[in-house]
Each structure stands twice: as C-alpha cells, then as structure tokens.
Short mmCIF file of C-alpha atoms in Angstrom, two decimals:
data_model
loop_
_atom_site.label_atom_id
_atom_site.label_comp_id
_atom_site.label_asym_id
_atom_site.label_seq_id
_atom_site.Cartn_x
_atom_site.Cartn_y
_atom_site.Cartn_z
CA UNK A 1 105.22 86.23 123.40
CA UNK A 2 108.55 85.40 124.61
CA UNK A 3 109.91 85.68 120.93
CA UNK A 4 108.43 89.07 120.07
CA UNK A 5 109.78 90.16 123.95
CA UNK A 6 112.79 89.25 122.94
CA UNK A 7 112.64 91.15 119.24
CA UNK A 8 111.88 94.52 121.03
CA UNK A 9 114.92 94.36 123.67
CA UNK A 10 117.23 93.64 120.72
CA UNK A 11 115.83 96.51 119.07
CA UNK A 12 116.34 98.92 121.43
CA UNK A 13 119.26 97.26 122.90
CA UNK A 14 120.45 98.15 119.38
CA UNK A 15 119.95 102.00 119.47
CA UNK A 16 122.76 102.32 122.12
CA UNK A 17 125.12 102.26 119.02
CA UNK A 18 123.80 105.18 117.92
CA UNK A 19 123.85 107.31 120.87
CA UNK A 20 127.51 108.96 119.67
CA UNK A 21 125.81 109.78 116.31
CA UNK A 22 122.82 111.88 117.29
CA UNK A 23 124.06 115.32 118.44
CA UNK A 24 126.29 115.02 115.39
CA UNK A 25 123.08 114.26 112.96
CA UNK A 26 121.65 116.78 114.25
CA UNK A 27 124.22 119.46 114.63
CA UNK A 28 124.71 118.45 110.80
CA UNK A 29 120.91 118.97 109.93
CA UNK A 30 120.84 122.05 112.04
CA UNK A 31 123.43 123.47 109.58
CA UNK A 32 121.62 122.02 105.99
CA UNK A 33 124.80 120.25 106.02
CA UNK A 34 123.07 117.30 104.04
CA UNK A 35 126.68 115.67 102.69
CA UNK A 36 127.90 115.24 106.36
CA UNK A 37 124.28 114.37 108.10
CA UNK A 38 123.43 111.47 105.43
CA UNK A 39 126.87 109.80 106.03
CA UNK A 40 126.53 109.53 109.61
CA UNK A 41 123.25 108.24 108.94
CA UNK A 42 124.74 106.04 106.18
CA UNK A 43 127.11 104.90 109.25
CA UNK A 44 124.66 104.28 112.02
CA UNK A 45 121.80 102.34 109.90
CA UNK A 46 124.65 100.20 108.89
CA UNK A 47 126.21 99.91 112.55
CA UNK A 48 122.69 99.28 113.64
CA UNK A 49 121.73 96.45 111.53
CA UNK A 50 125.06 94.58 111.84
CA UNK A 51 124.26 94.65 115.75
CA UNK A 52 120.92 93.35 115.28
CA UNK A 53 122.45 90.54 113.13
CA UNK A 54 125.16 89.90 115.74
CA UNK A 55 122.98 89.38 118.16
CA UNK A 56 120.06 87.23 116.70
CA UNK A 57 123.17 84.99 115.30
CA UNK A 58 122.37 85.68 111.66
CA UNK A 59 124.55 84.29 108.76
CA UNK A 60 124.07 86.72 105.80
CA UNK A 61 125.29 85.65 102.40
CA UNK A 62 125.26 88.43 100.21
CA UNK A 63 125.26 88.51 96.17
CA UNK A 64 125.93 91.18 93.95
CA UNK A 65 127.28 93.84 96.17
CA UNK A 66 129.31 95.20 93.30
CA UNK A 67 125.79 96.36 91.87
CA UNK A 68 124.94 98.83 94.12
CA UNK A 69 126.29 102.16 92.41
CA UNK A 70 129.22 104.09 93.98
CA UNK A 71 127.17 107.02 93.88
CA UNK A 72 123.77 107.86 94.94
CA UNK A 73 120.68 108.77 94.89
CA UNK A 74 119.02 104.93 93.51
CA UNK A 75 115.83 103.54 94.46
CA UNK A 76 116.27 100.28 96.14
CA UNK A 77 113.07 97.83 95.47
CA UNK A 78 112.62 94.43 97.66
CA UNK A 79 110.59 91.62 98.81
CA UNK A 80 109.07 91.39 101.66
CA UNK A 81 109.17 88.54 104.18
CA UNK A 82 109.93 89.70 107.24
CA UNK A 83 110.29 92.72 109.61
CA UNK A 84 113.63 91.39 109.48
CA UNK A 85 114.17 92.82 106.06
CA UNK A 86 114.97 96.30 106.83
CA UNK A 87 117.45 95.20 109.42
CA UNK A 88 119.58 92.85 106.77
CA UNK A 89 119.06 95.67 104.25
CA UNK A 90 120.82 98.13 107.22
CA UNK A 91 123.52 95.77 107.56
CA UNK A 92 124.33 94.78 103.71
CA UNK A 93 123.07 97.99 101.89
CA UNK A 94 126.13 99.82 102.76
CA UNK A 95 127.62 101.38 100.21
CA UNK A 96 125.76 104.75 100.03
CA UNK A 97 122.97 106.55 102.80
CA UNK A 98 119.37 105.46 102.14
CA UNK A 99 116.36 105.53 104.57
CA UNK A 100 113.22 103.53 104.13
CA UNK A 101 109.49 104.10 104.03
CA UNK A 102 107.52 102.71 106.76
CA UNK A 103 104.42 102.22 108.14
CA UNK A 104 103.29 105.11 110.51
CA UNK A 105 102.73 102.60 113.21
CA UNK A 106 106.37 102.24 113.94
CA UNK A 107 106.13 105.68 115.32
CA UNK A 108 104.21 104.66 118.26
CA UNK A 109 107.41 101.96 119.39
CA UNK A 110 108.92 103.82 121.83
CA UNK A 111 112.63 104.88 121.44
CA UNK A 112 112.40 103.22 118.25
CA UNK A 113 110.28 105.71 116.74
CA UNK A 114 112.43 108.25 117.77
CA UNK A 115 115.03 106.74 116.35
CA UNK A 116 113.49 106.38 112.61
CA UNK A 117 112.75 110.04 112.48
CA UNK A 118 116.25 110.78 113.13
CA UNK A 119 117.57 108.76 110.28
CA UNK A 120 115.30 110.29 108.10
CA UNK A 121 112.75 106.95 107.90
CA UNK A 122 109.29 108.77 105.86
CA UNK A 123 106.50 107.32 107.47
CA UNK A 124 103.01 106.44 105.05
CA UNK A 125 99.66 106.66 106.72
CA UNK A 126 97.84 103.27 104.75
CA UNK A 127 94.33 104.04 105.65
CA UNK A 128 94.65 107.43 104.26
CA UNK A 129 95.29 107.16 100.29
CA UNK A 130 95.96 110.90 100.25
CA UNK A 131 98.74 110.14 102.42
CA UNK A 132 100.47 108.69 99.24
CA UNK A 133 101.16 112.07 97.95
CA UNK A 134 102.86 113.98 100.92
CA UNK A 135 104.87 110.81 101.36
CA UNK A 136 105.81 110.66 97.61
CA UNK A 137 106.79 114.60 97.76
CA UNK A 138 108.94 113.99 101.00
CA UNK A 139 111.15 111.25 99.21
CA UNK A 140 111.51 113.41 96.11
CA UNK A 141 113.06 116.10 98.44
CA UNK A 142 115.30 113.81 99.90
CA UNK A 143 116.12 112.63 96.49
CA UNK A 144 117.16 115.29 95.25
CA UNK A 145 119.57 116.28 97.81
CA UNK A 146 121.19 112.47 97.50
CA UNK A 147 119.52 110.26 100.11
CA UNK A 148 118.57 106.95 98.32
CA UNK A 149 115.12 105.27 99.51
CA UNK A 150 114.36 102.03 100.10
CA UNK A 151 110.56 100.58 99.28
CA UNK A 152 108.97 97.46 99.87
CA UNK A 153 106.42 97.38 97.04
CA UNK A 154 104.76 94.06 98.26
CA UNK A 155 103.78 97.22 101.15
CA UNK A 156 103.18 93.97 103.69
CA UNK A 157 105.38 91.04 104.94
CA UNK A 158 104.47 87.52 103.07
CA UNK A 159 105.58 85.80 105.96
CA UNK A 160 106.68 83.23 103.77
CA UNK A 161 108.76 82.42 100.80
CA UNK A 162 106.15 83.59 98.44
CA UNK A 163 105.83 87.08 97.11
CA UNK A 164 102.93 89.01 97.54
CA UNK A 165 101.45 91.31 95.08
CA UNK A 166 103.60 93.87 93.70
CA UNK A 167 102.17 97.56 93.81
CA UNK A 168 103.60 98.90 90.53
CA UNK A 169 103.19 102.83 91.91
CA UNK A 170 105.94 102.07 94.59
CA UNK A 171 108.38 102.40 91.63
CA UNK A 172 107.78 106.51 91.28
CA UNK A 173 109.45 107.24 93.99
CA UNK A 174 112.47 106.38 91.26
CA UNK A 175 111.15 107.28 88.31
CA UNK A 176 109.39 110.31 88.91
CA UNK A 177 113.44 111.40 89.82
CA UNK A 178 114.77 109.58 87.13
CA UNK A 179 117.16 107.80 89.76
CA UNK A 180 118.43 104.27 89.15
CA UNK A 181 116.08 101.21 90.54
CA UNK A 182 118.15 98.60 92.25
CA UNK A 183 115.74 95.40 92.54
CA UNK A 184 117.02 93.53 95.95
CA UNK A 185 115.84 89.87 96.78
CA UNK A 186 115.69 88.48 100.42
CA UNK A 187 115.45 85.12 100.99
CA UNK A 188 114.68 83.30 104.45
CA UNK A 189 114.10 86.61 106.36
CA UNK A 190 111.18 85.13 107.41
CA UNK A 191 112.85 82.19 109.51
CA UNK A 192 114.20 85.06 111.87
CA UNK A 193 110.62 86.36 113.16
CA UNK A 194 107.81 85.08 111.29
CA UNK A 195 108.74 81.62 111.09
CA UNK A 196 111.69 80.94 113.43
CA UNK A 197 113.32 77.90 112.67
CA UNK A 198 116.34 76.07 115.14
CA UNK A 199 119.17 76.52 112.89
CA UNK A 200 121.61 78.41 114.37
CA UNK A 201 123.53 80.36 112.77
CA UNK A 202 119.83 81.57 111.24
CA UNK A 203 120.62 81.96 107.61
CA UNK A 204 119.54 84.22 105.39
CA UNK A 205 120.80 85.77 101.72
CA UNK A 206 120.19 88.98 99.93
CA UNK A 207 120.82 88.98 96.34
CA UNK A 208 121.45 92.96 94.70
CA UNK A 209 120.51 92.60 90.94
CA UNK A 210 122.19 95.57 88.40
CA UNK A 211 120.63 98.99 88.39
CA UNK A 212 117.62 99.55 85.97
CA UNK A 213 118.27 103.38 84.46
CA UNK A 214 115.52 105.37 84.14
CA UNK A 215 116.43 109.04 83.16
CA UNK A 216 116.22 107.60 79.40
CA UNK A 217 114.09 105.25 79.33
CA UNK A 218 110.59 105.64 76.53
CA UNK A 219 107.21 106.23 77.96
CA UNK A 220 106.54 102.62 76.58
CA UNK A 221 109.80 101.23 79.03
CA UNK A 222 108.50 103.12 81.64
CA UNK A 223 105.19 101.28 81.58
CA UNK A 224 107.04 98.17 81.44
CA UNK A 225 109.37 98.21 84.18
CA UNK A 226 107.80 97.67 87.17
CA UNK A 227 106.84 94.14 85.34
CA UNK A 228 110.70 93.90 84.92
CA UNK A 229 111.76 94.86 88.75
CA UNK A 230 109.17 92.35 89.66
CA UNK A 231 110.26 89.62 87.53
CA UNK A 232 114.02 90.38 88.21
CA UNK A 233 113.07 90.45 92.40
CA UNK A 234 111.12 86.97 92.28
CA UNK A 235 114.06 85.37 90.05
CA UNK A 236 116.85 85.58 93.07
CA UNK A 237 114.75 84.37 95.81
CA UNK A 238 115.66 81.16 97.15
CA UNK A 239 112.37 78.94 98.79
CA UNK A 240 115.39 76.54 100.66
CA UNK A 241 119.01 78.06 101.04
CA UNK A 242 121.61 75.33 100.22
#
C-alpha cells in the first residue's frame, strides 16, 4: 500500500514540470500549429520521465539510441513489464515526439489523466472490441501529421521477465501508414513496481533495435513481420542485468 502511495505522489509530483508547457501546448493546438505543439510535447514527456527516474533512483542503461530515426513519424513496439515502461520510454525515447496508447482507465487518475490527454496519449476501451477501430483511426491522424506512437503489443504488464503473448494487430498502427517499426526491449522494469527489489540505484536497460521499413515491403513480408518484431523484442531482453 505504502509502495503504490508512494508511486502516485511521484506521479503527480512529476506533472509540476509541466506546468510551463501547457498554455503553450495548447496555444499551439489552438492554432493547428502541429510542428510547434508536438515538440513541446516531445520536451515535456521527456522532462517528465527523467523526473520520475530521478526520483525513484533509477539507473538506465540505454542501447542503440543511434537507431531511433532523426525524423519521424515510426512506430515504436515494446515489451511489457511494468507500468514503469512508459516512464523509461519518456525519459530515453527522446529523439523525436511520440505519445502512447493506453488503457482508458488511466483517465480516471486524477491530474494524471488530465495530463495524458494533453500530450496527446489515445486511450483504448478493452472491453469494447469496436473500440479498436476509432483508436486505430485516431493514431493514423496523428500519424500523418508526424507524431510517432508508441504500443505495447503484449497490451498487459508480464510482471516479470517473461514476455507475454504478442498481439500481431498492434503492428497496423505502422503499417497501415507505412511508417518505420522500431522494436524496443525493456529489461528489469519490473523491479521498480511490480517486483521491487533493494538495489539501489534500481537498474534497468532499454535496448532500441534498427527500424523495420514498411512502405516497401511484399504482402508476404508484411505477414511476416510481426513474427520478426517479436523475435527481434524477446532477443534484447535481459532475465538478470550484469
């Protein structure tokens, strides 16, 4: 109880840092001024998670930086171990603005809610498989005006080293744009809530594997590459960091 207590004052301890950003973000979106608007959200996700980080005493080792494209719009695809992993992703993802898809039931966290719809966060209704399609149409729209997405195709936390099973359809959020897939593996997020463990700094690692094109790729490829992103995520993660 303590734990989670302490979790949700971080959290919104955290938004403070963004507090400069908002009347610009929104003066920006008021204006369709998408350029300006996703690099201040671009800035404050980032400023955001390295808080969070700062704060829980988090060592983040991070490999393969130099993959993440100068440019944008990519899909980025990770595990998922933790509700950590959107925080280290905030902090380490940094190159270009992405938002993330999320559960609807972050909405109801107060402040923090807020705070998601601001940077753009699309929110996906699980119990209604309908749902699926408005979200898929809202990230397509973002897409195509440069805001990169990030998905967690597992679509729950393992809470453990292990993967869970990989929903293949997470990957047409990408493909249906013809945007680059970035696969992205975490390991040890879970150690930080899940699982907490005494070492301190808490250690975790986030390796960014080369971009998968798609705008070429064969119907035959196409079929074949969520197999790939899979296989590529579950080859960097680390059960025991040394």
């Amino acid at each position: 109880m303590f734990r989670k207590l302490r979790i949700v004052i971080l959290l919104l301890s955290g938004l403070k840092n963004i507090k400069p950003f908002i009347k610009p973000i929104d003066a920006a979106r008021a204006n369709n001024d998408d350029k300006t608007e996703f690099e201040l959200i671009k800035k404050v996700v980032n400023r955001w998670g390295n808080f969070f980080l700062k704060a829980y005493n988090v060592d983040v080792t991070i490999e393969g930086k130099e993959n993440i494209p100068n440019e944008g719009p990519v899909l980025f695809c990770a595990n998922h171990q933790s509700n950590a992993d959107s925080i280290v992703a905030a902090a380490t993802l940094s190159n270009i603005p992405f938002t993330f898809i999320s559960k609807k039931e972050t909405l109801k966290i107060p402040f923090y809610g807020v705070w998601l719809q601001r940077v753009r966060c699309i929110f996906l209704d699980r119990s209604n498989t309908k749902d699926a399609i408005r979200t898929l149409k809202v990230a397509e729209d973002l897409i195509s005006r440069g805001m990169s997405i990030l998905v967690f195709p597992e679509g729950t936390r393992s809470k453990s080293p292990e993967m869970g099973d990989f929903k293949y359809a997470a990957l047409s959020y990408g493909t249906r744009s013809k945007i680059p897939v970035v696969p992205v593996s975490l390991s040890n997020t879970y150690t930080l809530f899940e699982k907490p463990s005494n070492e301190s700094p808490a250690r975790v690692k986030i390796r960014i594997h080369p971009a998968i094109e798609t705008a070429a790729l064969s119907r035959p490829e196409l079929k074949a590459l969520p197999k790939q992103v899979e296989e590529t995520i579950r080859s960097g993660i680390e059960e025991k960091l040394s």
